[in-house]
Amino acid sequence: MPKVADPQRAAETEATIVEAAKNILAENGLEALSMRAVGARVGLSATALYNYFENKQALVDRVVARGFRRFESYLWSAVEGIPTGRLERVRALGAAYIRFAMENEQYFKIMFTIQPEDPREIEELPGQGGRRIFRDSVADAIAAGEIRGADPDLVALYLWSSVHGLATLSLACDFTGECLCGDHEWAKDGLTVEGLYDLFGDFLADGLKPRDTGRIDGAGKRRTDGKRNGRDAEHRDGTG
Amino acid sequence: MPKVADPQRAAETEATIVEAAKNILAENGLEALSMRAVGARVGLSATALYNYFENKQALVDRVVARGFRRFESYLWSAVEGIPTGRLERVRALGAAYIRFAMENEQYFKIMFTIQPEDPREIEELPGQGGRRIFRDSVADAIAAGEIRGADPDLVALYLWSSVHGLATLSLACDFTGECLCGDHEWAKDGLTVEGLYDLFGDFLADGLKPRDTGRIDGAGKRRTDGKRNGRDAEHRDGTG
DNA sequence: ACTGTTAGCTTAACGACGTTATCTTAACTG
DNA sequence: CAGTTAAGATAACGTCGTTAAGCTAACAGT
């Protein structure tokens, strides 16, 4: 008797439920996202939702998947007007990444916090969509000579993680004015995360500039610190 | 009648409880961290814990605070043998950051996920400790001329967020082998996060190299993309 | 037209959670 | 030895995710 018969109707109801769940999440945060609350929002009892989703995790997975689709289209629409191959396009991509995280805080948090128990149920691994856009833009910029001739996948992952770090950190810390208590030149008229990213973009861009010493593709797996193996702290968390 | 009388004994018991909580967290994850479980682990009932902590959040805050102290000393011990002023020291700091995140996964997650409801109860904002070490090492490297003459706070925050992004992302995605399905030169013999960081370190270092065009301190708050205001997507998450 | 099936829901209930109020026990004090 | 009290246990409330059982309305077959 569980499960729904008409797949058409099922899909519609599921979409309604996912929509309600994401609204509760955006408005009141993760702890407010209960099955009973979602049910009440769509005019059903909590248990009725189990006709459409196996459990709460499955519902949350769907919300996350929706979030990633929105995320991807958000990134796309942010750079579609900028010609491919330009470094500017890559920088705008990073700016859009930050902006999405700030505008969709709760959403962004669960996207990279909750991991689906069955990864195949989500169309793509978290961030795959966003990463692909990064990769393509980077590859174009490399081909156009605006970024040094390194592996696009590597460079894209680098940019992605850098931008992701800024987004994540600013959601966790709100360091705009608290962590950085000193009065700095670059923070005096209201430090925003977007402003920070603008500044960081210079470091990022300089690190990826073409250089004459030829391409680096990491073939040599260079060690920079002499003792990379040997776990120099043995911090294995015994009791401590 | 609540609260404990002898502050000496109270401090000891609190430490025991925090310790038990962090063990449960490390062994079984956040969802296993319940007051009843912590109480059972220290031989008390769940409600007895309320004599030492106002609520669960306060206990978790203490666990997080402990984590940050461990984190800070972990970073310190990882670079104490490397002479100050060397860029190598900054790179080793980043490597230690990554390593801590990998070795203390659950710990690291809550450190940057849970935000205390009363920030003052935690000795320092999340990451302040780690950031300070970054800042000092960067400042030394700048003074020694191994990093370009920019604001140490800005550069430290940049490095911090870059490394944090790599750590966070790899905890969320496990892209070592899944997200990056293509067979790359740099991924062929087992891609580890530490290996990735080694590769990224080159980009990072190049972006921070001294350059002859003088210092950049961001006074001009440069805009790189022509249209930074104007919210080019209007993605305000209405419904659909 | 009456009966049986069944899709899709509701209600009841279970165990676990955080938390509060009340009760017990054991040590100390006069 | 009586009384106080510190520090715990027990009971209980409301909420959570989830399961089992019961209801209701639409539909099928003869």
PDB file of N, CA, C and O in Angstrom, chain B residues 80-138:
ATOM      1  N   GLU B  80      57.394  24.358  13.954  1.00  0.00           N
ATOM      2  CA  GLU B  80      58.332  24.973  14.892  1.00  0.00           C
ATOM      3  C   GLU B  80      59.782  24.718  14.494  1.00  0.00           C
ATOM      4  O   GLU B  80      60.675  25.475  14.875  1.00  0.00           O
ATOM      5  N   GLY B  81      60.022  23.654  13.728  1.00  0.00           N
ATOM      6  CA  GLY B  81      61.399  23.384  13.331  1.00  0.00           C
ATOM      7  C   GLY B  81      61.853  24.166  12.117  1.00  0.00           C
ATOM      8  O   GLY B  81      63.034  24.167  11.778  1.00  0.00           O
ATOM      9  N   ILE B  82      60.933  24.830  11.457  1.00  0.00           N
ATOM     10  CA  ILE B  82      61.261  25.534  10.220  1.00  0.00           C
ATOM     11  C   ILE B  82      61.553  26.992  10.539  1.00  0.00           C
ATOM     12  O   ILE B  82      60.764  27.643  11.225  1.00  0.00           O
ATOM     13  N   PRO B  83      62.650  27.497  10.051  1.00  0.00           N
ATOM     14  CA  PRO B  83      63.018  28.873  10.409  1.00  0.00           C
ATOM     15  C   PRO B  83      61.967  29.873   9.938  1.00  0.00           C
ATOM     16  O   PRO B  83      61.406  29.744   8.853  1.00  0.00           O
ATOM     17  N   THR B  84      61.718  30.876  10.770  1.00  0.00           N
ATOM     18  CA  THR B  84      60.740  31.895  10.412  1.00  0.00           C
ATOM     19  C   THR B  84      61.266  32.708   9.245  1.00  0.00           C
ATOM     20  O   THR B  84      62.468  32.833   9.042  1.00  0.00           O
ATOM     21  N   GLY B  85      60.346  33.253   8.512  1.00  0.00           N
ATOM     22  CA  GLY B  85      60.738  34.049   7.357  1.00  0.00           C
ATOM     23  C   GLY B  85      60.779  33.245   6.074  1.00  0.00           C
ATOM     24  O   GLY B  85      60.649  33.806   4.993  1.00  0.00           O
ATOM     25  N   ARG B  86      60.945  31.935   6.196  1.00  0.00           N
ATOM     26  CA  ARG B  86      60.986  31.100   5.007  1.00  0.00           C
ATOM     27  C   ARG B  86      59.578  30.861   4.471  1.00  0.00           C
ATOM     28  O   ARG B  86      58.648  30.609   5.236  1.00  0.00           O
ATOM     29  N   LEU B  87      59.451  30.915   3.171  1.00  0.00           N
ATOM     30  CA  LEU B  87      58.175  30.591   2.544  1.00  0.00           C
ATOM     31  C   LEU B  87      57.793  29.150   2.843  1.00  0.00           C
ATOM     32  O   LEU B  87      56.622  28.803   2.993  1.00  0.00           O
ATOM     33  N   GLU B  88      58.803  28.322   2.931  1.00  0.00           N
ATOM     34  CA  GLU B  88      58.589  26.909   3.245  1.00  0.00           C
ATOM     35  C   GLU B  88      57.751  26.744   4.509  1.00  0.00           C
ATOM     36  O   GLU B  88      56.929  25.836   4.613  1.00  0.00           O
ATOM     37  N   ARG B  89      57.963  27.625   5.444  1.00  0.00           N
ATOM     38  CA  ARG B  89      57.215  27.547   6.697  1.00  0.00           C
ATOM     39  C   ARG B  89      55.724  27.787   6.455  1.00  0.00           C
ATOM     40  O   ARG B  89      54.869  27.110   7.030  1.00  0.00           O
ATOM     41  N   VAL B  90      55.439  28.737   5.619  1.00  0.00           N
ATOM     42  CA  VAL B  90      54.037  29.014   5.309  1.00  0.00           C
ATOM     43  C   VAL B  90      53.405  27.818   4.606  1.00  0.00           C
ATOM     44  O   VAL B  90      52.278  27.422   4.903  1.00  0.00           O
ATOM     45  N   ARG B  91      54.158  27.246   3.690  1.00  0.00           N
ATOM     46  CA  ARG B  91      53.616  26.077   2.978  1.00  0.00           C
ATOM     47  C   ARG B  91      53.393  24.918   3.927  1.00  0.00           C
ATOM     48  O   ARG B  91      52.385  24.200   3.829  1.00  0.00           O
ATOM     49  N   ALA B  92      54.305  24.699   4.834  1.00  0.00           N
ATOM     50  CA  ALA B  92      54.156  23.606   5.800  1.00  0.00           C
ATOM     51  C   ALA B  92      52.949  23.835   6.695  1.00  0.00           C
ATOM     52  O   ALA B  92      52.273  22.887   7.110  1.00  0.00           O
ATOM     53  N   LEU B  93      52.671  25.087   6.966  1.00  0.00           N
ATOM     54  CA  LEU B  93      51.500  25.428   7.766  1.00  0.00           C
ATOM     55  C   LEU B  93      50.224  24.969   7.062  1.00  0.00           C
ATOM     56  O   LEU B  93      49.334  24.366   7.673  1.00  0.00           O
ATOM     57  N   GLY B  94      50.177  25.270   5.791  1.00  0.00           N
ATOM     58  CA  GLY B  94      49.019  24.836   5.015  1.00  0.00           C
ATOM     59  C   GLY B  94      48.897  23.325   4.993  1.00  0.00           C
ATOM     60  O   GLY B  94      47.801  22.775   5.121  1.00  0.00           O
ATOM     61  N   ALA B  95      50.029  22.660   4.836  1.00  0.00           N
ATOM     62  CA  ALA B  95      50.006  21.199   4.808  1.00  0.00           C
ATOM     63  C   ALA B  95      49.509  20.643   6.132  1.00  0.00           C
ATOM     64  O   ALA B  95      48.728  19.675   6.171  1.00  0.00           O
ATOM     65  N   ALA B  96      49.932  21.254   7.215  1.00  0.00           N
ATOM     66  CA  ALA B  96      49.484  20.794   8.533  1.00  0.00           C
ATOM     67  C   ALA B  96      47.990  21.026   8.703  1.00  0.00           C
ATOM     68  O   ALA B  96      47.281  20.205   9.295  1.00  0.00           O
ATOM     69  N   TYR B  97      47.541  22.150   8.191  1.00  0.00           N
ATOM     70  CA  TYR B  97      46.102  22.467   8.241  1.00  0.00           C
ATOM     71  C   TYR B  97      45.300  21.340   7.592  1.00  0.00           C
ATOM     72  O   TYR B  97      44.347  20.805   8.148  1.00  0.00           O
ATOM     73  N   ILE B  98      45.713  20.974   6.399  1.00  0.00           N
ATOM     74  CA  ILE B  98      45.036  19.901   5.673  1.00  0.00           C
ATOM     75  C   ILE B  98      45.099  18.590   6.456  1.00  0.00           C
ATOM     76  O   ILE B  98      44.097  17.879   6.602  1.00  0.00           O
ATOM     77  N   ARG B  99      46.277  18.312   6.974  1.00  0.00           N
ATOM     78  CA  ARG B  99      46.450  17.044   7.670  1.00  0.00           C
ATOM     79  C   ARG B  99      45.538  16.954   8.890  1.00  0.00           C
ATOM     80  O   ARG B  99      44.925  15.926   9.159  1.00  0.00           O
ATOM     81  N   PHE B 100      45.468  18.063   9.622  1.00  0.00           N
ATOM     82  CA  PHE B 100      44.595  18.047  10.804  1.00  0.00           C
ATOM     83  C   PHE B 100      43.157  17.762  10.397  1.00  0.00           C
ATOM     84  O   PHE B 100      42.459  16.976  11.043  1.00  0.00           O
ATOM     85  N   ALA B 101      42.735  18.385   9.338  1.00  0.00           N
ATOM     86  CA  ALA B 101      41.350  18.184   8.898  1.00  0.00           C
ATOM     87  C   ALA B 101      41.103  16.724   8.545  1.00  0.00           C
ATOM     88  O   ALA B 101      40.035  16.179   8.832  1.00  0.00           O
ATOM     89  N   MET B 102      42.090  16.089   7.934  1.00  0.00           N
ATOM     90  CA  MET B 102      41.901  14.702   7.519  1.00  0.00           C
ATOM     91  C   MET B 102      41.955  13.743   8.708  1.00  0.00           C
ATOM     92  O   MET B 102      41.219  12.770   8.771  1.00  0.00           O
ATOM     93  N   GLU B 103      42.825  14.051   9.656  1.00  0.00           N
ATOM     94  CA  GLU B 103      42.988  13.151  10.797  1.00  0.00           C
ATOM     95  C   GLU B 103      41.884  13.328  11.827  1.00  0.00           C
ATOM     96  O   GLU B 103      41.602  12.427  12.601  1.00  0.00           O
ATOM     97  N   ASN B 104      41.290  14.501  11.862  1.00  0.00           N
ATOM     98  CA  ASN B 104      40.243  14.779  12.839  1.00  0.00           C
ATOM     99  C   ASN B 104      38.990  15.243  12.120  1.00  0.00           C
ATOM    100  O   ASN B 104      38.499  16.350  12.341  1.00  0.00           O
ATOM    101  N   GLU B 105      38.476  14.379  11.301  1.00  0.00           N
ATOM    102  CA  GLU B 105      37.393  14.770  10.403  1.00  0.00           C
ATOM    103  C   GLU B 105      36.181  15.320  11.151  1.00  0.00           C
ATOM    104  O   GLU B 105      35.742  16.441  10.905  1.00  0.00           O
ATOM    105  N   GLN B 106      35.640  14.521  12.052  1.00  0.00           N
ATOM    106  CA  GLN B 106      34.444  14.949  12.776  1.00  0.00           C
ATOM    107  C   GLN B 106      34.706  16.235  13.558  1.00  0.00           C
ATOM    108  O   GLN B 106      33.881  17.153  13.575  1.00  0.00           O
ATOM    109  N   TYR B 107      35.827  16.245  14.180  1.00  0.00           N
ATOM    110  CA  TYR B 107      36.228  17.417  14.943  1.00  0.00           C
ATOM    111  C   TYR B 107      36.256  18.663  14.060  1.00  0.00           C
ATOM    112  O   TYR B 107      35.656  19.699  14.367  1.00  0.00           O
ATOM    113  N   PHE B 108      36.968  18.535  12.978  1.00  0.00           N
ATOM    114  CA  PHE B 108      37.124  19.672  12.070  1.00  0.00           C
ATOM    115  C   PHE B 108      35.770  20.166  11.562  1.00  0.00           C
ATOM    116  O   PHE B 108      35.522  21.369  11.465  1.00  0.00           O
ATOM    117  N   LYS B 109      34.904  19.217  11.280  1.00  0.00           N
ATOM    118  CA  LYS B 109      33.598  19.594  10.746  1.00  0.00           C
ATOM    119  C   LYS B 109      32.821  20.466  11.721  1.00  0.00           C
ATOM    120  O   LYS B 109      32.304  21.516  11.354  1.00  0.00           O
ATOM    121  N   ILE B 110      32.721  20.013  12.953  1.00  0.00           N
ATOM    122  CA  ILE B 110      31.908  20.802  13.884  1.00  0.00           C
ATOM    123  C   ILE B 110      32.596  22.110  14.238  1.00  0.00           C
ATOM    124  O   ILE B 110      31.949  23.088  14.533  1.00  0.00           O
ATOM    125  N   MET B 111      33.916  22.126  14.185  1.00  0.00           N
ATOM    126  CA  MET B 111      34.610  23.375  14.509  1.00  0.00           C
ATOM    127  C   MET B 111      34.161  24.502  13.589  1.00  0.00           C
ATOM    128  O   MET B 111      34.027  25.651  14.008  1.00  0.00           O
ATOM    129  N   PHE B 112      33.931  24.162  12.350  1.00  0.00           N
ATOM    130  CA  PHE B 112      33.576  25.213  11.402  1.00  0.00           C
ATOM    131  C   PHE B 112      32.128  25.132  10.960  1.00  0.00           C
ATOM    132  O   PHE B 112      31.734  25.773   9.998  1.00  0.00           O
ATOM    133  N   THR B 113      31.344  24.312  11.644  1.00  0.00           N
ATOM    134  CA  THR B 113      29.934  24.207  11.296  1.00  0.00           C
ATOM    135  C   THR B 113      29.087  24.763  12.422  1.00  0.00           C
ATOM    136  O   THR B 113      28.214  25.592  12.209  1.00  0.00           O
ATOM    137  N   ILE B 114      29.347  24.269  13.624  1.00  0.00           N
ATOM    138  CA  ILE B 114      28.605  24.750  14.777  1.00  0.00           C
ATOM    139  C   ILE B 114      29.095  26.144  15.134  1.00  0.00           C
ATOM    140  O   ILE B 114      30.274  26.362  15.335  1.00  0.00           O
ATOM    141  N   GLN B 115      28.187  27.062  15.219  1.00  0.00           N
ATOM    142  CA  GLN B 115      28.589  28.357  15.747  1.00  0.00           C
ATOM    143  C   GLN B 115      27.983  28.538  17.132  1.00  0.00           C
ATOM    144  O   GLN B 115      26.808  28.263  17.342  1.00  0.00           O
ATOM    145  N   PRO B 116      28.777  28.928  18.077  1.00  0.00           N
ATOM    146  CA  PRO B 116      28.281  29.067  19.446  1.00  0.00           C
ATOM    147  C   PRO B 116      27.205  30.129  19.512  1.00  0.00           C
ATOM    148  O   PRO B 116      27.261  31.147  18.825  1.00  0.00           O
ATOM    149  N   GLU B 117      26.204  29.882  20.344  1.00  0.00           N
ATOM    150  CA  GLU B 117      25.140  30.881  20.441  1.00  0.00           C
ATOM    151  C   GLU B 117      25.631  32.118  21.189  1.00  0.00           C
ATOM    152  O   GLU B 117      25.213  33.218  20.918  1.00  0.00           O
ATOM    153  N   ASP B 118      26.526  31.894  22.112  1.00  0.00           N
ATOM    154  CA  ASP B 118      27.143  33.040  22.770  1.00  0.00           C
ATOM    155  C   ASP B 118      28.638  33.019  22.487  1.00  0.00           C
ATOM    156  O   ASP B 118      29.390  32.315  23.151  1.00  0.00           O
ATOM    157  N   PRO B 119      29.073  33.772  21.492  1.00  0.00           N
ATOM    158  CA  PRO B 119      30.464  33.699  21.043  1.00  0.00           C
ATOM    159  C   PRO B 119      31.466  34.021  22.132  1.00  0.00           C
ATOM    160  O   PRO B 119      32.611  33.619  22.059  1.00  0.00           O
ATOM    161  N   ARG B 120      31.053  34.740  23.135  1.00  0.00           N
ATOM    162  CA  ARG B 120      32.012  35.134  24.157  1.00  0.00           C
ATOM    163  C   ARG B 120      32.393  33.974  25.065  1.00  0.00           C
ATOM    164  O   ARG B 120      33.390  34.007  25.743  1.00  0.00           O
ATOM    165  N   GLU B 121      31.502  32.978  25.081  1.00  0.00           N
ATOM    166  CA  GLU B 121      31.810  31.847  25.942  1.00  0.00           C
ATOM    167  C   GLU B 121      32.986  31.049  25.391  1.00  0.00           C
ATOM    168  O   GLU B 121      33.735  30.442  26.144  1.00  0.00           O
ATOM    169  N   ILE B 122      33.130  31.047  24.117  1.00  0.00           N
ATOM    170  CA  ILE B 122      34.326  30.459  23.526  1.00  0.00           C
ATOM    171  C   ILE B 122      35.438  31.496  23.579  1.00  0.00           C
ATOM    172  O   ILE B 122      35.229  32.670  23.291  1.00  0.00           O
ATOM    173  N   GLU B 123      36.582  31.018  23.973  1.00  0.00           N
ATOM    174  CA  GLU B 123      37.673  31.956  24.210  1.00  0.00           C
ATOM    175  C   GLU B 123      37.952  32.832  22.989  1.00  0.00           C
ATOM    176  O   GLU B 123      38.255  33.990  23.086  1.00  0.00           O
ATOM    177  N   GLU B 124      37.841  32.241  21.825  1.00  0.00           N
ATOM    178  CA  GLU B 124      38.164  33.010  20.636  1.00  0.00           C
ATOM    179  C   GLU B 124      37.209  32.594  19.522  1.00  0.00           C
ATOM    180  O   GLU B 124      36.702  31.493  19.510  1.00  0.00           O
ATOM    181  N   LEU B 125      36.987  33.471  18.628  1.00  0.00           N
ATOM    182  CA  LEU B 125      36.189  33.110  17.474  1.00  0.00           C
ATOM    183  C   LEU B 125      36.821  31.903  16.782  1.00  0.00           C
ATOM    184  O   LEU B 125      38.024  31.699  16.873  1.00  0.00           O
ATOM    185  N   PRO B 126      36.010  31.111  16.097  1.00  0.00           N
ATOM    186  CA  PRO B 126      36.557  29.945  15.405  1.00  0.00           C
ATOM    187  C   PRO B 126      37.748  30.322  14.521  1.00  0.00           C
ATOM    188  O   PRO B 126      37.674  31.220  13.703  1.00  0.00           O
ATOM    189  N   GLY B 127      38.830  29.646  14.727  1.00  0.00           N
ATOM    190  CA  GLY B 127      39.950  29.807  13.824  1.00  0.00           C
ATOM    191  C   GLY B 127      40.856  30.970  14.135  1.00  0.00           C
ATOM    192  O   GLY B 127      41.901  31.121  13.517  1.00  0.00           O
ATOM    193  N   GLN B 128      40.459  31.780  15.098  1.00  0.00           N
ATOM    194  CA  GLN B 128      41.329  32.902  15.434  1.00  0.00           C
ATOM    195  C   GLN B 128      42.735  32.402  15.734  1.00  0.00           C
ATOM    196  O   GLN B 128      43.724  32.974  15.289  1.00  0.00           O
ATOM    197  N   GLY B 129      42.797  31.313  16.518  1.00  0.00           N
ATOM    198  CA  GLY B 129      44.106  30.784  16.861  1.00  0.00           C
ATOM    199  C   GLY B 129      44.900  30.389  15.629  1.00  0.00           C
ATOM    200  O   GLY B 129      46.040  30.821  15.448  1.00  0.00           O
ATOM    201  N   GLY B 130      44.274  29.577  14.782  1.00  0.00           N
ATOM    202  CA  GLY B 130      44.961  29.149  13.569  1.00  0.00           C
ATOM    203  C   GLY B 130      45.343  30.321  12.692  1.00  0.00           C
ATOM    204  O   GLY B 130      46.442  30.366  12.121  1.00  0.00           O
ATOM    205  N   ARG B 131      44.450  31.289  12.616  1.00  0.00           N
ATOM    206  CA  ARG B 131      44.724  32.431  11.753  1.00  0.00           C
ATOM    207  C   ARG B 131      45.912  33.238  12.251  1.00  0.00           C
ATOM    208  O   ARG B 131      46.696  33.768  11.466  1.00  0.00           O
ATOM    209  N   ARG B 132      46.074  33.306  13.545  1.00  0.00           N
ATOM    210  CA  ARG B 132      47.163  34.093  14.097  1.00  0.00           C
ATOM    211  C   ARG B 132      48.519  33.494  13.703  1.00  0.00           C
ATOM    212  O   ARG B 132      49.455  34.209  13.342  1.00  0.00           O
ATOM    213  N   ILE B 133      48.596  32.181  13.747  1.00  0.00           N
ATOM    214  CA  ILE B 133      49.846  31.539  13.339  1.00  0.00           C
ATOM    215  C   ILE B 133      50.123  31.832  11.872  1.00  0.00           C
ATOM    216  O   ILE B 133      51.249  32.154  11.484  1.00  0.00           O
ATOM    217  N   PHE B 134      49.091  31.709  11.064  1.00  0.00           N
ATOM    218  CA  PHE B 134      49.247  32.046   9.650  1.00  0.00           C
ATOM    219  C   PHE B 134      49.783  33.468   9.508  1.00  0.00           C
ATOM    220  O   PHE B 134      50.733  33.731   8.783  1.00  0.00           O
ATOM    221  N   ARG B 135      49.148  34.369  10.233  1.00  0.00           N
ATOM    222  CA  ARG B 135      49.506  35.766  10.097  1.00  0.00           C
ATOM    223  C   ARG B 135      50.980  36.016  10.443  1.00  0.00           C
ATOM    224  O   ARG B 135      51.696  36.719   9.739  1.00  0.00           O
ATOM    225  N   ASP B 136      51.401  35.435  11.546  1.00  0.00           N
ATOM    226  CA  ASP B 136      52.778  35.664  11.968  1.00  0.00           C
ATOM    227  C   ASP B 136      53.767  35.099  10.953  1.00  0.00           C
ATOM    228  O   ASP B 136      54.750  35.763  10.607  1.00  0.00           O
ATOM    229  N   SER B 137      53.513  33.882  10.507  1.00  0.00           N
ATOM    230  CA  SER B 137      54.429  33.277   9.545  1.00  0.00           C
ATOM    231  C   SER B 137      54.465  34.098   8.261  1.00  0.00           C
ATOM    232  O   SER B 137      55.528  34.302   7.659  1.00  0.00           O
ATOM    233  N   VAL B 138      53.306  34.556   7.845  1.00  0.00           N
ATOM    234  CA  VAL B 138      53.248  35.356   6.623  1.00  0.00           C
ATOM    235  C   VAL B 138      53.995  36.674   6.817  1.00  0.00           C
ATOM    236  O   VAL B 138      54.775  37.099   5.950  1.00  0.00           O
TER     237      VAL B 138
END
